[in-house]
Short mmCIF file of C-alpha atoms in Angstrom, two decimals:
data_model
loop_
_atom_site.label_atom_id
_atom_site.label_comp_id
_atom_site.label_asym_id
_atom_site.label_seq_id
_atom_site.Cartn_x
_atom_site.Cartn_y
_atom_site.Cartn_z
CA UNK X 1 -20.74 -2.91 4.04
CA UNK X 2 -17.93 -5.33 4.96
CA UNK X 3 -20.37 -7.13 7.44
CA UNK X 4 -22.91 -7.56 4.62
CA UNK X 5 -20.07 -8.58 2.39
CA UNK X 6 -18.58 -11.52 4.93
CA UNK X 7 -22.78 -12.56 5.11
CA UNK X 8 -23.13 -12.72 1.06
CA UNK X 9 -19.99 -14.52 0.72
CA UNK X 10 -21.15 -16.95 3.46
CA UNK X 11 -24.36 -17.34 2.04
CA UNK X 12 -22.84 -18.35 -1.82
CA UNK X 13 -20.43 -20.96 0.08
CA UNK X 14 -23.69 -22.20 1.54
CA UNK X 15 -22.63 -21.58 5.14
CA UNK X 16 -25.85 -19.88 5.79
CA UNK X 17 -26.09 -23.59 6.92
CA UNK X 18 -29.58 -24.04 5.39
CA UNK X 19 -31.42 -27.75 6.55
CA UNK X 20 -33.36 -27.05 3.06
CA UNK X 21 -32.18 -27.90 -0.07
CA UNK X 22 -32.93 -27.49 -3.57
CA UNK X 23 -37.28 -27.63 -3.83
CA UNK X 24 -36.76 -31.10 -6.02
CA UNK X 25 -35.31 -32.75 -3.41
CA UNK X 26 -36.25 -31.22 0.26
CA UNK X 27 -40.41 -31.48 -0.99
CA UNK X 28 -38.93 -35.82 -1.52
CA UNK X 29 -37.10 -35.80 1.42
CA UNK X 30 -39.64 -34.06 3.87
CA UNK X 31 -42.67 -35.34 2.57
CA UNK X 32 -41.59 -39.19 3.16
CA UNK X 33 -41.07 -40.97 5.90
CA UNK X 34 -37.43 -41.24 4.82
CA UNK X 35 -36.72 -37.63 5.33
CA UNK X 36 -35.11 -38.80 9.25
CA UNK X 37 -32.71 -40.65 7.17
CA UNK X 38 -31.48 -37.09 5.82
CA UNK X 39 -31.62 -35.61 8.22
CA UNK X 40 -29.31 -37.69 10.16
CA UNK X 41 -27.26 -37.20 7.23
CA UNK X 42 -27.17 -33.75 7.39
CA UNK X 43 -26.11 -33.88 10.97
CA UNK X 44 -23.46 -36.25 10.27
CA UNK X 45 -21.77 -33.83 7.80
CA UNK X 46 -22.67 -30.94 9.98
CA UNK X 47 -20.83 -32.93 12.74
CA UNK X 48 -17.49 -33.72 10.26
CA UNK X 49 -17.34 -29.96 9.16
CA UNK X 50 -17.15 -28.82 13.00
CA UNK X 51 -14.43 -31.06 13.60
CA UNK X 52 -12.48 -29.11 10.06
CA UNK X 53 -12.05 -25.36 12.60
CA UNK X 54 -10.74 -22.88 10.68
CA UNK X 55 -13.26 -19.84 9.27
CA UNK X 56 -15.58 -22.52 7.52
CA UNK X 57 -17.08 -23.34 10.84
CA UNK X 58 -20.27 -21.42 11.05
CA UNK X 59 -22.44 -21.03 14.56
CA UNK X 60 -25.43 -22.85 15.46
CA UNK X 61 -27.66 -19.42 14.59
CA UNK X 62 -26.00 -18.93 11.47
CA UNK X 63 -26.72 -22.45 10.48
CA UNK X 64 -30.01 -21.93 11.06
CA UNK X 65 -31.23 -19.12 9.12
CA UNK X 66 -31.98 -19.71 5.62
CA UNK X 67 -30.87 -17.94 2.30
CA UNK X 68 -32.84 -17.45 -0.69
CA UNK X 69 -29.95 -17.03 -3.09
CA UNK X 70 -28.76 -20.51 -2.11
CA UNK X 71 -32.30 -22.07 -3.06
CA UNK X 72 -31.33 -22.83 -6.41
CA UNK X 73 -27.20 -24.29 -6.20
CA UNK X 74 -26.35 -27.32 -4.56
CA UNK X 75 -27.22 -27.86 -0.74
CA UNK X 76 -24.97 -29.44 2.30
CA UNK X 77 -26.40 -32.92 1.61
CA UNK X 78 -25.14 -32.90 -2.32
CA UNK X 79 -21.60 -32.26 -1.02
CA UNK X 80 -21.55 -35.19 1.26
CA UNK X 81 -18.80 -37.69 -0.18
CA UNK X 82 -19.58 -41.09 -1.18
CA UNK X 83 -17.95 -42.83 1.41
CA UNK X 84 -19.55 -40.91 4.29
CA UNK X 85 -23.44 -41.82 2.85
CA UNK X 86 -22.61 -45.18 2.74
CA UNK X 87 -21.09 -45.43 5.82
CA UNK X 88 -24.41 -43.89 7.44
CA UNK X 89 -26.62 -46.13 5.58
CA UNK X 90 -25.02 -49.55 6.76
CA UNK X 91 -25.50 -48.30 10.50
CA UNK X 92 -29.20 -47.58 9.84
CA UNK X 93 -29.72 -50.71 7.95
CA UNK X 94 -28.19 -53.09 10.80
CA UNK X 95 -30.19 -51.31 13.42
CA UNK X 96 -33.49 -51.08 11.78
CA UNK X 97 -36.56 -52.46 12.84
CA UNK X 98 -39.21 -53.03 10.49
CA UNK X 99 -39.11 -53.19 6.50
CA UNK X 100 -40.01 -50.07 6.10
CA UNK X 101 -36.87 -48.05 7.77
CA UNK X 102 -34.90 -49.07 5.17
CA UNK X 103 -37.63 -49.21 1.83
CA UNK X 104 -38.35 -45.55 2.79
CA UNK X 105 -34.45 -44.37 2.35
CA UNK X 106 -34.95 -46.09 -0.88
CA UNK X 107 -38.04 -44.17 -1.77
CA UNK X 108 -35.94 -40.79 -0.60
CA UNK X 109 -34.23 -39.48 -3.47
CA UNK X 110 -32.32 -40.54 -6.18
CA UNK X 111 -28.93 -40.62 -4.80
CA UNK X 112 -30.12 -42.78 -1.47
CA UNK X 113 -32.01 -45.32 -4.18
CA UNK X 114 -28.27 -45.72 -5.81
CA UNK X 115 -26.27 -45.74 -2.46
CA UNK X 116 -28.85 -48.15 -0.60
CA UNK X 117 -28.21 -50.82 -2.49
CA UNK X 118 -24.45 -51.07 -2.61
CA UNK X 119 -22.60 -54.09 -1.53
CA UNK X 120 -21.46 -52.53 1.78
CA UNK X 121 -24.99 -51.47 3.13
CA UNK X 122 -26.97 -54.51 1.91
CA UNK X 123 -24.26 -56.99 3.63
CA UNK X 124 -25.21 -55.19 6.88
CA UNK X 125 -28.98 -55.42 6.91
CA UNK X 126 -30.49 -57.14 9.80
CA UNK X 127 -33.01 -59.69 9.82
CA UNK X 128 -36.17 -57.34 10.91
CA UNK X 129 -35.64 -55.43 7.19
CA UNK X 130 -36.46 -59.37 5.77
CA UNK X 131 -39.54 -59.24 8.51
CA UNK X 132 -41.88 -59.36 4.83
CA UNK X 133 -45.42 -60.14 5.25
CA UNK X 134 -46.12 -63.59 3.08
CA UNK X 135 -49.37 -61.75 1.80
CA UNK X 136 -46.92 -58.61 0.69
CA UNK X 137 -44.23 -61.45 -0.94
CA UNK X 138 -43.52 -60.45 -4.52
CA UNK X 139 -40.65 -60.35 -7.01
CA UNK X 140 -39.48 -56.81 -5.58
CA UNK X 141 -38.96 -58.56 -2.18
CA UNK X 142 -37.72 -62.07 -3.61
CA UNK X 143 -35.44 -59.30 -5.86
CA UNK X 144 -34.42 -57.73 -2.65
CA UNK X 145 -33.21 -60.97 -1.18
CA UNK X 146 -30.93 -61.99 -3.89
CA UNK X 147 -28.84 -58.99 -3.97
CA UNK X 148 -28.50 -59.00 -0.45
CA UNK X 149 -27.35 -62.48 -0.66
CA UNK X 150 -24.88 -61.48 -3.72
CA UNK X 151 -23.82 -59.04 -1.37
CA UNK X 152 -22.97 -61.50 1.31
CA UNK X 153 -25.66 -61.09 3.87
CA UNK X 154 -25.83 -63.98 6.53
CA UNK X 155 -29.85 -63.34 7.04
CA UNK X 156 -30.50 -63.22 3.55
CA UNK X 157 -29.23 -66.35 3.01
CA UNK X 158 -30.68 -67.96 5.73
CA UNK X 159 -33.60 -66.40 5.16
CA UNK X 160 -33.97 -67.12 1.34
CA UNK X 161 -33.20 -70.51 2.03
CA UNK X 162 -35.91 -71.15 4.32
CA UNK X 163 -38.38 -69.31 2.24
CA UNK X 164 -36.98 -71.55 -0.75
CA UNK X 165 -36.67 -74.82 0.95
CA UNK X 166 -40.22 -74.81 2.60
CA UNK X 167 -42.69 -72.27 0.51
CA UNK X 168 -41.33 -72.15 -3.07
CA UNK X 169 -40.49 -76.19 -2.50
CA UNK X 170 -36.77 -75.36 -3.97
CA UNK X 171 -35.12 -78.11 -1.73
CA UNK X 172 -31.37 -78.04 -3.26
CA UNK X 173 -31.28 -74.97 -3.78
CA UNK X 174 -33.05 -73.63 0.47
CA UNK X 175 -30.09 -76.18 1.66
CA UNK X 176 -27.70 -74.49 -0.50
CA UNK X 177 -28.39 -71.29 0.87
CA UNK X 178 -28.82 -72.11 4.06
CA UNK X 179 -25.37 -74.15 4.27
CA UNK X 180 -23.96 -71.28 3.02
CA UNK X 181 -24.74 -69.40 6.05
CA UNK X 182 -24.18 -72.24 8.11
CA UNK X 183 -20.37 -72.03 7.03
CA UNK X 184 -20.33 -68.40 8.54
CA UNK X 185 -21.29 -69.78 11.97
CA UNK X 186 -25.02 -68.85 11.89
CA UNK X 187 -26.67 -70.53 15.08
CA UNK X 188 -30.42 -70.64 12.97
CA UNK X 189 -28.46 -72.14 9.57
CA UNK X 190 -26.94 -74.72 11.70
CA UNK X 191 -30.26 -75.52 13.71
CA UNK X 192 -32.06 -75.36 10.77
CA UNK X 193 -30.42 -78.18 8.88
CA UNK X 194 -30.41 -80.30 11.93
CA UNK X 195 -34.00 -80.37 11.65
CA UNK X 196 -33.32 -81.40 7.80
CA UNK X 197 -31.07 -84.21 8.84
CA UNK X 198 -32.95 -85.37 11.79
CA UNK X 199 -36.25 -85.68 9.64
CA UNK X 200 -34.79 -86.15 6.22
CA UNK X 201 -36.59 -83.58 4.89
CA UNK X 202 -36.71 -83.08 0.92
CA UNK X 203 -36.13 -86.88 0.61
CA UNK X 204 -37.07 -90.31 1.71
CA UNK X 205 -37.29 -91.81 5.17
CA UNK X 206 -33.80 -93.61 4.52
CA UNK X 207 -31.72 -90.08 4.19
CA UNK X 208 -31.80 -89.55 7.71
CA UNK X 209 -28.36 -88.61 9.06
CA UNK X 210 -28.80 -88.49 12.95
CA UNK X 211 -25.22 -88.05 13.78
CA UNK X 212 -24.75 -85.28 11.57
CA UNK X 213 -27.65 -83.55 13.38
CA UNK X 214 -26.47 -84.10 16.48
CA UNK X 215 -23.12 -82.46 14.83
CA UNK X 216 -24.80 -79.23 13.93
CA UNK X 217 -26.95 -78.75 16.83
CA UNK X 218 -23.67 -78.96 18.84
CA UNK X 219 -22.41 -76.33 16.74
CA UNK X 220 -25.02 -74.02 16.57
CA UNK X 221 -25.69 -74.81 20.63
CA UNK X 222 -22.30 -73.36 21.35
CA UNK X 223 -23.16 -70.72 19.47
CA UNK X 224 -25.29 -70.16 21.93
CA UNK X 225 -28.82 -70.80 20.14
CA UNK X 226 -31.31 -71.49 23.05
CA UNK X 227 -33.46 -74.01 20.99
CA UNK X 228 -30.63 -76.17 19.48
CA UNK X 229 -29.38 -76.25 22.94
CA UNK X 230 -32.47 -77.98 24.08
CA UNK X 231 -32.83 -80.08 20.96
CA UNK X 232 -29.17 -81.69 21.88
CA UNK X 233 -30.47 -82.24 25.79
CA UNK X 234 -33.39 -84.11 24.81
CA UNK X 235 -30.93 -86.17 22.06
CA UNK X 236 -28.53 -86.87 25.13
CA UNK X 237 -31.76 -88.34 27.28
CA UNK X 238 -33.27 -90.60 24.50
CA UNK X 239 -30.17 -91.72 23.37
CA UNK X 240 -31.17 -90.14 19.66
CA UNK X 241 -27.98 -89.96 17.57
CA UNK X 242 -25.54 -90.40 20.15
CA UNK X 243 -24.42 -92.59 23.17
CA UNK X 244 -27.00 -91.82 25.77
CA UNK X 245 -26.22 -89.79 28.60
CA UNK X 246 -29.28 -89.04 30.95
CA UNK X 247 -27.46 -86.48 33.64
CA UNK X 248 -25.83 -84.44 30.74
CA UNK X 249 -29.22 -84.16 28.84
CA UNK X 250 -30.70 -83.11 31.77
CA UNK X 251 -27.85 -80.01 32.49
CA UNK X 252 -28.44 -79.15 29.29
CA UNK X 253 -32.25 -78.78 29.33
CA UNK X 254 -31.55 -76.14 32.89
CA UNK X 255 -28.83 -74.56 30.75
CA UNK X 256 -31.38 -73.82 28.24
CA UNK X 257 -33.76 -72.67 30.42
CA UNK X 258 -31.40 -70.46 32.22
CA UNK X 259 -30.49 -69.12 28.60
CA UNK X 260 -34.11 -68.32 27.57
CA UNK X 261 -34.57 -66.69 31.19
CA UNK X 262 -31.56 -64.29 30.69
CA UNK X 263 -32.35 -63.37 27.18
CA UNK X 264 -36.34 -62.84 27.75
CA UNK X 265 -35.75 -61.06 30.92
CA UNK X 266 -33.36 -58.37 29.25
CA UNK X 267 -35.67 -57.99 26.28
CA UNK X 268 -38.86 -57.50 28.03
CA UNK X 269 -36.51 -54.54 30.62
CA UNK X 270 -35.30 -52.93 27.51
CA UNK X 271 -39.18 -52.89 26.00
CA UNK X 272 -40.56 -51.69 28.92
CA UNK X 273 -37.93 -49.05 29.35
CA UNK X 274 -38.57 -47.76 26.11
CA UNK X 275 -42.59 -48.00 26.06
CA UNK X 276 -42.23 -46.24 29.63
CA UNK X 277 -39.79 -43.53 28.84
CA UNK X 278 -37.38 -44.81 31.72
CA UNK X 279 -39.98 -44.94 34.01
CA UNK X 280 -39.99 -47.11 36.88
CA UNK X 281 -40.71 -50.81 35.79
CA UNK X 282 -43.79 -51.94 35.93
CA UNK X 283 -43.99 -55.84 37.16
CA UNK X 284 -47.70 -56.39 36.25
CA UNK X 285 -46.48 -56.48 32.53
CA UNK X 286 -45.42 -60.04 33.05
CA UNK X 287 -48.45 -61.40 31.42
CA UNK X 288 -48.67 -64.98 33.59
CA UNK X 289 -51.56 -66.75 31.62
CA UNK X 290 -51.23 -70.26 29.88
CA UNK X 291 -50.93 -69.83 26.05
CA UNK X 292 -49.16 -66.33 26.11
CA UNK X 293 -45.84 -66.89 27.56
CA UNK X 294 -42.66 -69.23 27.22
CA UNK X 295 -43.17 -72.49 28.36
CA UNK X 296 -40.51 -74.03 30.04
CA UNK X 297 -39.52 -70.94 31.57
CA UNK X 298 -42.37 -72.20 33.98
CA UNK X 299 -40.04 -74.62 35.45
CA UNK X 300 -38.23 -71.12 37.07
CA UNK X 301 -41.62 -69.63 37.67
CA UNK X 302 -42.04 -67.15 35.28
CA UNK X 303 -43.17 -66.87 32.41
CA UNK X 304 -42.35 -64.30 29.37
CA UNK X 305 -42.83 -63.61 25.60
CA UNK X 306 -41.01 -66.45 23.13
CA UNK X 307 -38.83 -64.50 20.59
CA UNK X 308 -40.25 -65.97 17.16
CA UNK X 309 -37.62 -65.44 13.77
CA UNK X 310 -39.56 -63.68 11.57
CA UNK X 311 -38.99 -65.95 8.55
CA UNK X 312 -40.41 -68.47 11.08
CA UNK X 313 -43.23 -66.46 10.99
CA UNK X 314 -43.50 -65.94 7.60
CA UNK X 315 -43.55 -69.66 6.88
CA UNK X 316 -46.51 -69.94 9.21
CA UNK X 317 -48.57 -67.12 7.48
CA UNK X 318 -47.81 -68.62 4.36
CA UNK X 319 -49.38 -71.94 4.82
CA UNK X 320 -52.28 -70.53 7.25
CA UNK X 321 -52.96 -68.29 3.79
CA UNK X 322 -52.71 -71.09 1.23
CA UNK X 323 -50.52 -69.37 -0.96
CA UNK X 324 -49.36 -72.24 -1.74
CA UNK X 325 -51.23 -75.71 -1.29
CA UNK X 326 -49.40 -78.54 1.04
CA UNK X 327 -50.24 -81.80 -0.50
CA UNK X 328 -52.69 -84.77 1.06
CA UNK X 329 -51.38 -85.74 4.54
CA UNK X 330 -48.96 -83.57 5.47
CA UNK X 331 -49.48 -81.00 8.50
CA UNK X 332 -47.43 -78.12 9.77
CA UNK X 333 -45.43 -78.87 13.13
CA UNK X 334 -47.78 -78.06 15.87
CA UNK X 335 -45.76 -75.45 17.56
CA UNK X 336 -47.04 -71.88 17.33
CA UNK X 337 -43.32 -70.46 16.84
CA UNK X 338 -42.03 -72.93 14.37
CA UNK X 339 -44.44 -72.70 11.00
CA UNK X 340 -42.17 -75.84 9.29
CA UNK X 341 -44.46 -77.95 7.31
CA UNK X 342 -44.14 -82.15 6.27
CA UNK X 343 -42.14 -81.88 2.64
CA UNK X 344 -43.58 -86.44 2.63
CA UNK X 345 -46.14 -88.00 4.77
CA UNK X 346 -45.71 -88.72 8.67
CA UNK X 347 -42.82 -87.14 8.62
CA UNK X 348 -42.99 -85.33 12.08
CA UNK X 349 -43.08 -87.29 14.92
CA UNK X 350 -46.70 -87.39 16.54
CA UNK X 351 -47.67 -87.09 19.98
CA UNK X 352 -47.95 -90.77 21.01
CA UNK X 353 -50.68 -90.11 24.07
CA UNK X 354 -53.24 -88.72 21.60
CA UNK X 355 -52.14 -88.92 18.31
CA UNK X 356 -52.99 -85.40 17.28
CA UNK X 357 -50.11 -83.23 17.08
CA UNK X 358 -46.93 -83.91 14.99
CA UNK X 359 -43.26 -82.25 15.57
CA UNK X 360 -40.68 -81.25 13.40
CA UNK X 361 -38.26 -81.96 16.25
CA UNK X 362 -37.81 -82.81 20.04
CA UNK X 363 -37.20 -79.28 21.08
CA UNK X 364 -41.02 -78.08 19.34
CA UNK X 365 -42.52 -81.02 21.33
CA UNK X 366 -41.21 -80.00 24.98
CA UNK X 367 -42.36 -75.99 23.55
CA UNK X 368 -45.42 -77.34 23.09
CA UNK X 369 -45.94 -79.58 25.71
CA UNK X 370 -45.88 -76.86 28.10
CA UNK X 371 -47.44 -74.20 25.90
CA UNK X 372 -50.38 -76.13 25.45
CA UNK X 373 -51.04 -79.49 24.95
CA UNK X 374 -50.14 -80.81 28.42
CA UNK X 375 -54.04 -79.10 28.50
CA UNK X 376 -55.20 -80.68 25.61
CA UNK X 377 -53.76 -83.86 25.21
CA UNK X 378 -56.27 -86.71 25.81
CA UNK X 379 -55.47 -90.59 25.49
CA UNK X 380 -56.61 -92.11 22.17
CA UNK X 381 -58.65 -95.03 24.30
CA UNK X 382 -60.47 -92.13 26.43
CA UNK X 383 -61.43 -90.46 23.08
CA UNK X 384 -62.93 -93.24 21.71
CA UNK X 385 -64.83 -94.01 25.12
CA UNK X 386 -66.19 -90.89 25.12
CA UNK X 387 -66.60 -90.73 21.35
CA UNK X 388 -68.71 -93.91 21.89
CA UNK X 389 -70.86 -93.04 25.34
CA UNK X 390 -71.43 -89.68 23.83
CA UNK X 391 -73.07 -91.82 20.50
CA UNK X 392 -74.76 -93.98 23.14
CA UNK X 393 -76.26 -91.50 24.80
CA UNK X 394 -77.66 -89.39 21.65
CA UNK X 395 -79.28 -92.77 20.93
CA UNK X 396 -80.97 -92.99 23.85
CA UNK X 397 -82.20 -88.89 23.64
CA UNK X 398 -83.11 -89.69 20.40
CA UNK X 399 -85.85 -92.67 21.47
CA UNK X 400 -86.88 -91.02 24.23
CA UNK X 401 -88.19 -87.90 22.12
CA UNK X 402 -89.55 -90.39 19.64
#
């Protein structure tokens, strides 16, 4: 009797240590893909009440079993403070890696929809949760995005301001947001409006400001961002914006290099270790075909995957699916990781050999030179010689058949 007292008593307090809670919210929970998100909660708490002692600690079997007179009152996950959920939340939105690890918590229950969005977890999301499809853009996403940046998020407002700047052709107000993060010592930000000054982008040919984007790709270099790092090397060998200075361009274009190497290497170790299950790494997954791999990187020989920003991405799926319409003469920059399109006419800089590709900046140019076009690139007067024997010889084909 007093053993089968202790066990009701336990079971009312809810030590029974059910994982199941009420039927409303454990059919929610389990039957999305947000239930792991609970259930990390749940561990969590069970984690904090072990560390309590005392007779409120129940065993690992005990927790386990499950109690049909505690179906209907509140379960573990309802008695998890505030503070605690939130605190949870912000880890799994910084380390998330697709959209949908965090929109699933939001889709959970009620109490994760409220909690999700507070200040403290939407100022931690990383940049994969903004990883949006341009096809899936919409005013939930754009929605998303502001509150994030209300909240303070860095990638949000870089983000937003890129999407703003380029796509939704809000030019004050992309910079805006974009400076914004720039003032918090974002490497991207900084790059970013560089590229602005460098080009004048949003405004006529005279609002070029060289020096000051020689000013932020310094800053965002020593920051350590690989392609502003490269961008200032080839400024330093041309003499573009500053005093040239051939020997320190040149260190700065291996220091890049050496950067990209580092950072590539590591990534492509910690995917294989993951896709492997710590196996033994496999050295055939270095994929060493042209058009697949890093470019300059070949200078060290090897080559590896280039690590693309996804709102770089997005701004190249946007204008590949029209969305929205770039006017008459202007053209994307021809590098496959950049997606930056003319906001006026010959605004990029264009290949001066053929004539046929056009660059957003220095840095996209030596990308693509070794990507690519170091292949493809033909001389303008060879063109039109062969444009001209090929015309001569259909001529002749023609009269001889007639």
């Amino acid at each position: 009797m007093m053993r089968s007292r202790n066990r009701e008593i336990m079971d009312d307090d809810g030590g029974a240590g059910t994982v199941a809670g009420p039927s409303e919210w454990s059919e929610t929970g389990r039957n999305s893909d947000g239930g792991a998100a609970v259930h990390l909660l749940l561990a969590a708490a069970a984690g904090s009440f072990r560390g309590l002692g005392g007779k409120e600690v129940m065993s690992q079997r005990k927790r386990q079993r499950t109690s049909r007179k505690c179906s209907g009152k509140s379960d573990l996950f309802d008695g998890l403070p505030d503070d605690l959920v939130i605190s949870i939340l912000s880890k799994l939105a910084s380390s998330a890696s697709s959209p949908p690890d965090f929109i699933n918590i939001l889709l959970t229950c009620k109490r994760l929809n409220h909690l999700a969005v507070h200040p403290l977890v939407l100022s931690k999301v990383c940049c994969k949760v903004f990883a949006v499809k341009a096809r899936n853009w919409c005013d939930s996403v754009h929605r998303l995005l502001k509150q994030c940046v209300k909240a303070g998020n860095v990638e949000a407002c870089y983000t937003l301001g890129m999407i703003q700047f380029y796509c939704l052709q809000n030019r004050r107000g992309g910079a805006s947001l974009m400076a914004k993060a720039a003032i918090k010592s974002h490497a991207p930000a900084l790059y970013s409006l560089a590229v602005i000054q460098f080009n004048g982008s949003g405004g006529s040919k005279n609002e070029k400001d060289l020096r000051a984007g020689v000013a932020l790709c310094a800053r965002a270099s020593f920051l350590g961002h690989v392609d502003a790092l490269r961008e200032l090397g080839h400024c330093l060998q041309d003499g573009y914006g500053v005093r040239q200075h051939v020997a320190e361009g040149r260190r700065l274009l291996i220091h890049a290099n050496a950067r990209e190497l580092a950072s590539s290497l590591n990534e492509l170790v910690q995917r294989k270790t993951q896709q492997q299950h710590h196996r033994r790494l496999n050295y055939h997954y270095y994929n060493f075909k042209t058009g697949s791999s890093c470019p300059l990187l070949s200078d060290f020989g090897c080559n590896v995957p280039p690590e693309v920003h996804p709102v770089n991405s997005f701004l190249k799926e946007w204008f590949k699916l029209e969305v929205v319409e770039l006017a008459q003469g202007l053209r994307l920059c021809s590098h496959e990781g950049c997606g930056r399109p003319e906001t006026r006419a010959h605004e990029f800089r264009r290949c001066s050999v053929c004539g046929m590709v056009n660059y957003c900046s220095r840095g996209c140019q030596a990308l693509d030179w070794k990507l690519r076009h170091k292949v493809e690139c033909t001389p303008i007067e060879r063109m039109l010689e062969e444009g001209i024997g090929g015309g001569r010889e259909r001529e002749e084909v023609a009269e001889a058949e007639e």
